[in-house]
Amino acid sequence: RVAEKAKEAERVAEKAKKEAALGRMKAEEEAAAAAVAKTKMEKAKKAEDEAEKAREEKVAMAEAAAKEVARKAALAQEKAEEGAAAALAQKKAEEAAALAREKAEEVAALQKKAQEKEKADLAQKTAAMALKKAEEEAAALVEAAAAAKEAAEKADRAKKAEAEAEKVREEKAALAQAEAAARAVLARALEA
């Protein structure tokens, strides 16, 4: 029975080792698939947000530009009707347009910097998550290895116990033989 228990313990240890390896592989595959899916979702969401933001900004800028053009046109018309000030109004309108272009370029540059910073932040976050996942998997592997080691130690102890039991059986058998021989000698002595 002890030998059977030892063999069973060995089989359990081997099975636990295989299951731990399969579990680790499956966890790695699932983590990789989840990371890919999450990255795709984040990219899609970010692209959607950026497109919506750009559309709103363009609409607002177009409305503001239209209002400004209308105002400048009305002002220019008034100045033209007044006569000599028409040329000055045109110059002012050109200066305002040039200033608006400069501001638009500054806004575009600031938006580009903000997008680059968001990308860097996302990459750092993804790397931190990957590191945490790797640490968790490493801890799980350490636990599985410890469990396998404990099972192997139990199997070894079971083998030793079986060896001890065999030795005791052999000693008992030898003792019984010696006892039988002594009785036989005693019986012959009594007969004589």
PDB file of N, CA and C in Angstrom, residues 52-125:
ATOM      1  N   GLU A  52     -13.485  63.585 -33.614  1.00  0.00           N
ATOM      2  CA  GLU A  52     -14.599  64.403 -33.133  1.00  0.00           C
ATOM      3  C   GLU A  52     -14.117  65.779 -32.672  1.00  0.00           C
ATOM      4  N   LYS A  53     -12.976  65.763 -31.956  1.00  0.00           N
ATOM      5  CA  LYS A  53     -12.403  67.014 -31.452  1.00  0.00           C
ATOM      6  C   LYS A  53     -11.987  67.920 -32.615  1.00  0.00           C
ATOM      7  N   ALA A  54     -11.312  67.295 -33.609  1.00  0.00           N
ATOM      8  CA  ALA A  54     -10.856  68.065 -34.771  1.00  0.00           C
ATOM      9  C   ALA A  54     -12.053  68.650 -35.527  1.00  0.00           C
ATOM     10  N   ARG A  55     -13.130  67.818 -35.664  1.00  0.00           N
ATOM     11  CA  ARG A  55     -14.322  68.297 -36.381  1.00  0.00           C
ATOM     12  C   ARG A  55     -14.949  69.496 -35.655  1.00  0.00           C
ATOM     13  N   GLU A  56     -15.070  69.358 -34.314  1.00  0.00           N
ATOM     14  CA  GLU A  56     -15.658  70.450 -33.537  1.00  0.00           C
ATOM     15  C   GLU A  56     -14.809  71.724 -33.634  1.00  0.00           C
ATOM     16  N   GLU A  57     -13.474  71.512 -33.555  1.00  0.00           N
ATOM     17  CA  GLU A  57     -12.574  72.670 -33.630  1.00  0.00           C
ATOM     18  C   GLU A  57     -12.658  73.341 -35.009  1.00  0.00           C
ATOM     19  N   LYS A  58     -12.717  72.509 -36.055  1.00  0.00           N
ATOM     20  CA  LYS A  58     -12.820  73.070 -37.412  1.00  0.00           C
ATOM     21  C   LYS A  58     -14.122  73.841 -37.600  1.00  0.00           C
ATOM     22  N   VAL A  59     -15.237  73.261 -37.099  1.00  0.00           N
ATOM     23  CA  VAL A  59     -16.531  73.942 -37.206  1.00  0.00           C
ATOM     24  C   VAL A  59     -16.501  75.276 -36.470  1.00  0.00           C
ATOM     25  N   ALA A  60     -15.943  75.243 -35.233  1.00  0.00           N
ATOM     26  CA  ALA A  60     -15.873  76.472 -34.432  1.00  0.00           C
ATOM     27  C   ALA A  60     -14.997  77.518 -35.122  1.00  0.00           C
ATOM     28  N   MET A  61     -13.838  77.046 -35.634  1.00  0.00           N
ATOM     29  CA  MET A  61     -12.922  77.974 -36.307  1.00  0.00           C
ATOM     30  C   MET A  61     -13.569  78.548 -37.576  1.00  0.00           C
ATOM     31  N   ALA A  62     -14.286  77.673 -38.323  1.00  0.00           N
ATOM     32  CA  ALA A  62     -14.948  78.140 -39.548  1.00  0.00           C
ATOM     33  C   ALA A  62     -16.026  79.184 -39.224  1.00  0.00           C
ATOM     34  N   GLU A  63     -16.796  78.915 -38.147  1.00  0.00           N
ATOM     35  CA  GLU A  63     -17.846  79.866 -37.753  1.00  0.00           C
ATOM     36  C   GLU A  63     -17.229  81.198 -37.326  1.00  0.00           C
ATOM     37  N   ALA A  64     -16.167  81.068 -36.528  1.00  0.00           N
ATOM     38  CA  ALA A  64     -15.499  82.293 -36.066  1.00  0.00           C
ATOM     39  C   ALA A  64     -14.913  83.063 -37.245  1.00  0.00           C
ATOM     40  N   ALA A  65     -14.294  82.321 -38.175  1.00  0.00           N
ATOM     41  CA  ALA A  65     -13.702  82.972 -39.346  1.00  0.00           C
ATOM     42  C   ALA A  65     -14.773  83.646 -40.194  1.00  0.00           C
ATOM     43  N   ALA A  66     -15.918  82.948 -40.361  1.00  0.00           N
ATOM     44  CA  ALA A  66     -17.018  83.529 -41.154  1.00  0.00           C
ATOM     45  C   ALA A  66     -17.530  84.819 -40.514  1.00  0.00           C
ATOM     46  N   LYS A  67     -17.692  84.758 -39.180  1.00  0.00           N
ATOM     47  CA  LYS A  67     -18.159  85.965 -38.469  1.00  0.00           C
ATOM     48  C   LYS A  67     -17.150  87.103 -38.621  1.00  0.00           C
ATOM     49  N   GLU A  68     -15.869  86.739 -38.496  1.00  0.00           N
ATOM     50  CA  GLU A  68     -14.818  87.752 -38.593  1.00  0.00           C
ATOM     51  C   GLU A  68     -14.772  88.362 -39.992  1.00  0.00           C
ATOM     52  N   VAL A  69     -14.887  87.468 -41.002  1.00  0.00           N
ATOM     53  CA  VAL A  69     -14.894  87.960 -42.391  1.00  0.00           C
ATOM     54  C   VAL A  69     -16.092  88.879 -42.625  1.00  0.00           C
ATOM     55  N   ALA A  70     -17.271  88.458 -42.112  1.00  0.00           N
ATOM     56  CA  ALA A  70     -18.480  89.277 -42.281  1.00  0.00           C
ATOM     57  C   ALA A  70     -18.303  90.641 -41.616  1.00  0.00           C
ATOM     58  N   ARG A  71     -17.694  90.583 -40.397  1.00  0.00           N
ATOM     59  CA  ARG A  71     -17.489  91.859 -39.678  1.00  0.00           C
ATOM     60  C   ARG A  71     -16.524  92.761 -40.433  1.00  0.00           C
ATOM     61  N   LYS A  72     -15.420  92.141 -40.914  1.00  0.00           N
ATOM     62  CA  LYS A  72     -14.414  92.904 -41.651  1.00  0.00           C
ATOM     63  C   LYS A  72     -15.010  93.473 -42.951  1.00  0.00           C
ATOM     64  N   ALA A  73     -15.861  92.617 -43.584  1.00  0.00           N
ATOM     65  CA  ALA A  73     -16.485  93.075 -44.837  1.00  0.00           C
ATOM     66  C   ALA A  73     -17.404  94.263 -44.592  1.00  0.00           C
ATOM     67  N   ALA A  74     -18.179  94.182 -43.511  1.00  0.00           N
ATOM     68  CA  ALA A  74     -19.092  95.283 -43.176  1.00  0.00           C
ATOM     69  C   ALA A  74     -18.307  96.562 -42.877  1.00  0.00           C
ATOM     70  N   LEU A  75     -17.205  96.349 -42.107  1.00  0.00           N
ATOM     71  CA  LEU A  75     -16.353  97.486 -41.752  1.00  0.00           C
ATOM     72  C   LEU A  75     -15.712  98.089 -43.001  1.00  0.00           C
ATOM     73  N   ALA A  76     -15.221  97.164 -43.867  1.00  0.00           N
ATOM     74  CA  ALA A  76     -14.580  97.643 -45.102  1.00  0.00           C
ATOM     75  C   ALA A  76     -15.583  98.396 -45.983  1.00  0.00           C
ATOM     76  N   GLN A  77     -16.813  97.869 -45.991  1.00  0.00           N
ATOM     77  CA  GLN A  77     -17.845  98.519 -46.805  1.00  0.00           C
ATOM     78  C   GLN A  77     -18.124  99.927 -46.289  1.00  0.00           C
ATOM     79  N   GLU A  78     -18.200 100.010 -44.936  1.00  0.00           N
ATOM     80  CA  GLU A  78     -18.433 101.331 -44.341  1.00  0.00           C
ATOM     81  C   GLU A  78     -17.301 102.298 -44.689  1.00  0.00           C
ATOM     82  N   LYS A  79     -16.068 101.748 -44.584  1.00  0.00           N
ATOM     83  CA  LYS A  79     -14.896 102.590 -44.866  1.00  0.00           C
ATOM     84  C   LYS A  79     -14.859 102.988 -46.351  1.00  0.00           C
ATOM     85  N   ALA A  80     -15.257 102.010 -47.216  1.00  0.00           N
ATOM     86  CA  ALA A  80     -15.259 102.308 -48.654  1.00  0.00           C
ATOM     87  C   ALA A  80     -16.267 103.406 -48.968  1.00  0.00           C
ATOM     88  N   GLU A  81     -17.420 103.309 -48.287  1.00  0.00           N
ATOM     89  CA  GLU A  81     -18.449 104.331 -48.491  1.00  0.00           C
ATOM     90  C   GLU A  81     -17.949 105.694 -48.004  1.00  0.00           C
ATOM     91  N   GLU A  82     -17.135 105.661 -46.973  1.00  0.00           N
ATOM     92  CA  GLU A  82     -16.577 106.917 -46.484  1.00  0.00           C
ATOM     93  C   GLU A  82     -15.524 107.452 -47.473  1.00  0.00           C
ATOM     94  N   GLY A  83     -14.931 106.495 -48.263  1.00  0.00           N
ATOM     95  CA  GLY A  83     -14.008 106.988 -49.299  1.00  0.00           C
ATOM     96  C   GLY A  83     -12.564 106.639 -49.026  1.00  0.00           C
ATOM     97  N   ALA A  84     -11.780 107.573 -48.506  1.00  0.00           N
ATOM     98  CA  ALA A  84     -10.324 107.455 -48.419  1.00  0.00           C
ATOM     99  C   ALA A  84      -9.872 106.337 -47.486  1.00  0.00           C
ATOM    100  N   ALA A  85     -10.692 105.950 -46.497  1.00  0.00           N
ATOM    101  CA  ALA A  85     -10.267 104.961 -45.505  1.00  0.00           C
ATOM    102  C   ALA A  85     -10.370 103.532 -46.017  1.00  0.00           C
ATOM    103  N   ALA A  86     -10.847 103.285 -47.220  1.00  0.00           N
ATOM    104  CA  ALA A  86     -11.026 101.924 -47.760  1.00  0.00           C
ATOM    105  C   ALA A  86      -9.686 101.189 -47.838  1.00  0.00           C
ATOM    106  N   ALA A  87      -8.637 101.847 -48.300  1.00  0.00           N
ATOM    107  CA  ALA A  87      -7.314 101.213 -48.428  1.00  0.00           C
ATOM    108  C   ALA A  87      -6.784 100.804 -47.051  1.00  0.00           C
ATOM    109  N   LEU A  88      -6.981 101.654 -46.062  1.00  0.00           N
ATOM    110  CA  LEU A  88      -6.536 101.347 -44.697  1.00  0.00           C
ATOM    111  C   LEU A  88      -7.269 100.136 -44.127  1.00  0.00           C
ATOM    112  N   ALA A  89      -8.591 100.079 -44.394  1.00  0.00           N
ATOM    113  CA  ALA A  89      -9.388  98.942 -43.909  1.00  0.00           C
ATOM    114  C   ALA A  89      -8.903  97.634 -44.536  1.00  0.00           C
ATOM    115  N   GLN A  90      -8.556  97.696 -45.825  1.00  0.00           N
ATOM    116  CA  GLN A  90      -8.062  96.495 -46.510  1.00  0.00           C
ATOM    117  C   GLN A  90      -6.754  96.020 -45.881  1.00  0.00           C
ATOM    118  N   LYS A  91      -5.882  96.971 -45.591  1.00  0.00           N
ATOM    119  CA  LYS A  91      -4.595  96.635 -44.968  1.00  0.00           C
ATOM    120  C   LYS A  91      -4.810  95.989 -43.600  1.00  0.00           C
ATOM    121  N   LYS A  92      -5.731  96.580 -42.823  1.00  0.00           N
ATOM    122  CA  LYS A  92      -6.043  96.025 -41.495  1.00  0.00           C
ATOM    123  C   LYS A  92      -6.583  94.588 -41.621  1.00  0.00           C
ATOM    124  N   ALA A  93      -7.455  94.369 -42.615  1.00  0.00           N
ATOM    125  CA  ALA A  93      -8.030  93.035 -42.820  1.00  0.00           C
ATOM    126  C   ALA A  93      -6.938  92.023 -43.153  1.00  0.00           C
ATOM    127  N   GLU A  94      -5.976  92.440 -43.995  1.00  0.00           N
ATOM    128  CA  GLU A  94      -4.867  91.552 -44.359  1.00  0.00           C
ATOM    129  C   GLU A  94      -4.001  91.214 -43.145  1.00  0.00           C
ATOM    130  N   GLU A  95      -3.745  92.229 -42.336  1.00  0.00           N
ATOM    131  CA  GLU A  95      -2.956  92.001 -41.116  1.00  0.00           C
ATOM    132  C   GLU A  95      -3.690  91.036 -40.168  1.00  0.00           C
ATOM    133  N   ALA A  96      -5.007  91.240 -40.049  1.00  0.00           N
ATOM    134  CA  ALA A  96      -5.807  90.363 -39.181  1.00  0.00           C
ATOM    135  C   ALA A  96      -5.774  88.926 -39.705  1.00  0.00           C
ATOM    136  N   ALA A  97      -5.859  88.769 -41.048  1.00  0.00           N
ATOM    137  CA  ALA A  97      -5.823  87.431 -41.647  1.00  0.00           C
ATOM    138  C   ALA A  97      -4.463  86.760 -41.392  1.00  0.00           C
ATOM    139  N   ALA A  98      -3.381  87.538 -41.531  1.00  0.00           N
ATOM    140  CA  ALA A  98      -2.034  86.999 -41.289  1.00  0.00           C
ATOM    141  C   ALA A  98      -1.886  86.568 -39.828  1.00  0.00           C
ATOM    142  N   LEU A  99      -2.413  87.394 -38.910  1.00  0.00           N
ATOM    143  CA  LEU A  99      -2.359  87.069 -37.481  1.00  0.00           C
ATOM    144  C   LEU A  99      -3.167  85.802 -37.181  1.00  0.00           C
ATOM    145  N   ALA A 100      -4.331  85.686 -37.828  1.00  0.00           N
ATOM    146  CA  ALA A 100      -5.174  84.495 -37.636  1.00  0.00           C
ATOM    147  C   ALA A 100      -4.441  83.244 -38.116  1.00  0.00           C
ATOM    148  N   ARG A 101      -3.728  83.363 -39.260  1.00  0.00           N
ATOM    149  CA  ARG A 101      -2.966  82.215 -39.770  1.00  0.00           C
ATOM    150  C   ARG A 101      -1.870  81.796 -38.777  1.00  0.00           C
ATOM    151  N   GLU A 102      -1.167  82.768 -38.219  1.00  0.00           N
ATOM    152  CA  GLU A 102      -0.115  82.483 -37.235  1.00  0.00           C
ATOM    153  C   GLU A 102      -0.690  81.762 -36.001  1.00  0.00           C
ATOM    154  N   LYS A 103      -1.837  82.276 -35.536  1.00  0.00           N
ATOM    155  CA  LYS A 103      -2.484  81.652 -34.363  1.00  0.00           C
ATOM    156  C   LYS A 103      -2.899  80.212 -34.668  1.00  0.00           C
ATOM    157  N   ALA A 104      -3.438  80.018 -35.892  1.00  0.00           N
ATOM    158  CA  ALA A 104      -3.864  78.667 -36.287  1.00  0.00           C
ATOM    159  C   ALA A 104      -2.669  77.714 -36.311  1.00  0.00           C
ATOM    160  N   GLU A 105      -1.525  78.192 -36.809  1.00  0.00           N
ATOM    161  CA  GLU A 105      -0.306  77.370 -36.849  1.00  0.00           C
ATOM    162  C   GLU A 105       0.180  77.032 -35.428  1.00  0.00           C
ATOM    163  N   GLU A 106       0.116  78.006 -34.521  1.00  0.00           N
ATOM    164  CA  GLU A 106       0.512  77.772 -33.131  1.00  0.00           C
ATOM    165  C   GLU A 106      -0.393  76.714 -32.476  1.00  0.00           C
ATOM    166  N   VAL A 107      -1.705  76.845 -32.741  1.00  0.00           N
ATOM    167  CA  VAL A 107      -2.667  75.872 -32.191  1.00  0.00           C
ATOM    168  C   VAL A 107      -2.364  74.466 -32.714  1.00  0.00           C
ATOM    169  N   ALA A 108      -2.074  74.364 -34.030  1.00  0.00           N
ATOM    170  CA  ALA A 108      -1.763  73.064 -34.632  1.00  0.00           C
ATOM    171  C   ALA A 108      -0.507  72.453 -33.998  1.00  0.00           C
ATOM    172  N   ALA A 109       0.515  73.285 -33.769  1.00  0.00           N
ATOM    173  CA  ALA A 109       1.760  72.798 -33.145  1.00  0.00           C
ATOM    174  C   ALA A 109       1.498  72.296 -31.726  1.00  0.00           C
ATOM    175  N   LEU A 110       0.674  73.056 -30.978  1.00  0.00           N
ATOM    176  CA  LEU A 110       0.343  72.640 -29.606  1.00  0.00           C
ATOM    177  C   LEU A 110      -0.436  71.316 -29.604  1.00  0.00           C
ATOM    178  N   GLN A 111      -1.360  71.155 -30.555  1.00  0.00           N
ATOM    179  CA  GLN A 111      -2.128  69.910 -30.651  1.00  0.00           C
ATOM    180  C   GLN A 111      -1.209  68.718 -30.943  1.00  0.00           C
ATOM    181  N   LYS A 112      -0.240  68.930 -31.828  1.00  0.00           N
ATOM    182  CA  LYS A 112       0.699  67.854 -32.174  1.00  0.00           C
ATOM    183  C   LYS A 112       1.507  67.421 -30.944  1.00  0.00           C
ATOM    184  N   LYS A 113       1.978  68.417 -30.160  1.00  0.00           N
ATOM    185  CA  LYS A 113       2.734  68.104 -28.926  1.00  0.00           C
ATOM    186  C   LYS A 113       1.868  67.317 -27.942  1.00  0.00           C
ATOM    187  N   ALA A 114       0.613  67.732 -27.810  1.00  0.00           N
ATOM    188  CA  ALA A 114      -0.302  67.047 -26.878  1.00  0.00           C
ATOM    189  C   ALA A 114      -0.520  65.595 -27.313  1.00  0.00           C
ATOM    190  N   GLN A 115      -0.675  65.373 -28.618  1.00  0.00           N
ATOM    191  CA  GLN A 115      -0.879  64.012 -29.130  1.00  0.00           C
ATOM    192  C   GLN A 115       0.350  63.137 -28.859  1.00  0.00           C
ATOM    193  N   GLU A 116       1.540  63.705 -29.059  1.00  0.00           N
ATOM    194  CA  GLU A 116       2.783  62.951 -28.810  1.00  0.00           C
ATOM    195  C   GLU A 116       2.901  62.565 -27.334  1.00  0.00           C
ATOM    196  N   LYS A 117       2.530  63.498 -26.458  1.00  0.00           N
ATOM    197  CA  LYS A 117       2.586  63.206 -25.015  1.00  0.00           C
ATOM    198  C   LYS A 117       1.600  62.090 -24.644  1.00  0.00           C
ATOM    199  N   GLU A 118       0.387  62.119 -25.246  1.00  0.00           N
ATOM    200  CA  GLU A 118      -0.605  61.070 -24.981  1.00  0.00           C
ATOM    201  C   GLU A 118      -0.091  59.700 -25.430  1.00  0.00           C
ATOM    202  N   LYS A 119       0.563  59.666 -26.601  1.00  0.00           N
ATOM    203  CA  LYS A 119       1.120  58.404 -27.096  1.00  0.00           C
ATOM    204  C   LYS A 119       2.179  57.862 -26.144  1.00  0.00           C
ATOM    205  N   ALA A 120       3.072  58.756 -25.660  1.00  0.00           N
ATOM    206  CA  ALA A 120       4.129  58.348 -24.725  1.00  0.00           C
ATOM    207  C   ALA A 120       3.528  57.818 -23.418  1.00  0.00           C
ATOM    208  N   ASP A 121       2.489  58.506 -22.917  1.00  0.00           N
ATOM    209  CA  ASP A 121       1.822  58.074 -21.674  1.00  0.00           C
ATOM    210  C   ASP A 121       1.186  56.699 -21.843  1.00  0.00           C
ATOM    211  N   LEU A 122       0.538  56.487 -23.020  1.00  0.00           N
ATOM    212  CA  LEU A 122      -0.121  55.201 -23.290  1.00  0.00           C
ATOM    213  C   LEU A 122       0.901  54.063 -23.352  1.00  0.00           C
ATOM    214  N   ALA A 123       2.050  54.334 -24.021  1.00  0.00           N
ATOM    215  CA  ALA A 123       3.107  53.322 -24.118  1.00  0.00           C
ATOM    216  C   ALA A 123       3.647  52.960 -22.735  1.00  0.00           C
ATOM    217  N   GLN A 124       3.833  53.969 -21.883  1.00  0.00           N
ATOM    218  CA  GLN A 124       4.340  53.721 -20.528  1.00  0.00           C
ATOM    219  C   GLN A 124       3.348  52.890 -19.709  1.00  0.00           C
ATOM    220  N   LYS A 125       2.052  53.227 -19.867  1.00  0.00           N
ATOM    221  CA  LYS A 125       1.007  52.503 -19.143  1.00  0.00           C
ATOM    222  C   LYS A 125       0.962  51.027 -19.579  1.00  0.00           C
TER     223      LYS A 125
END
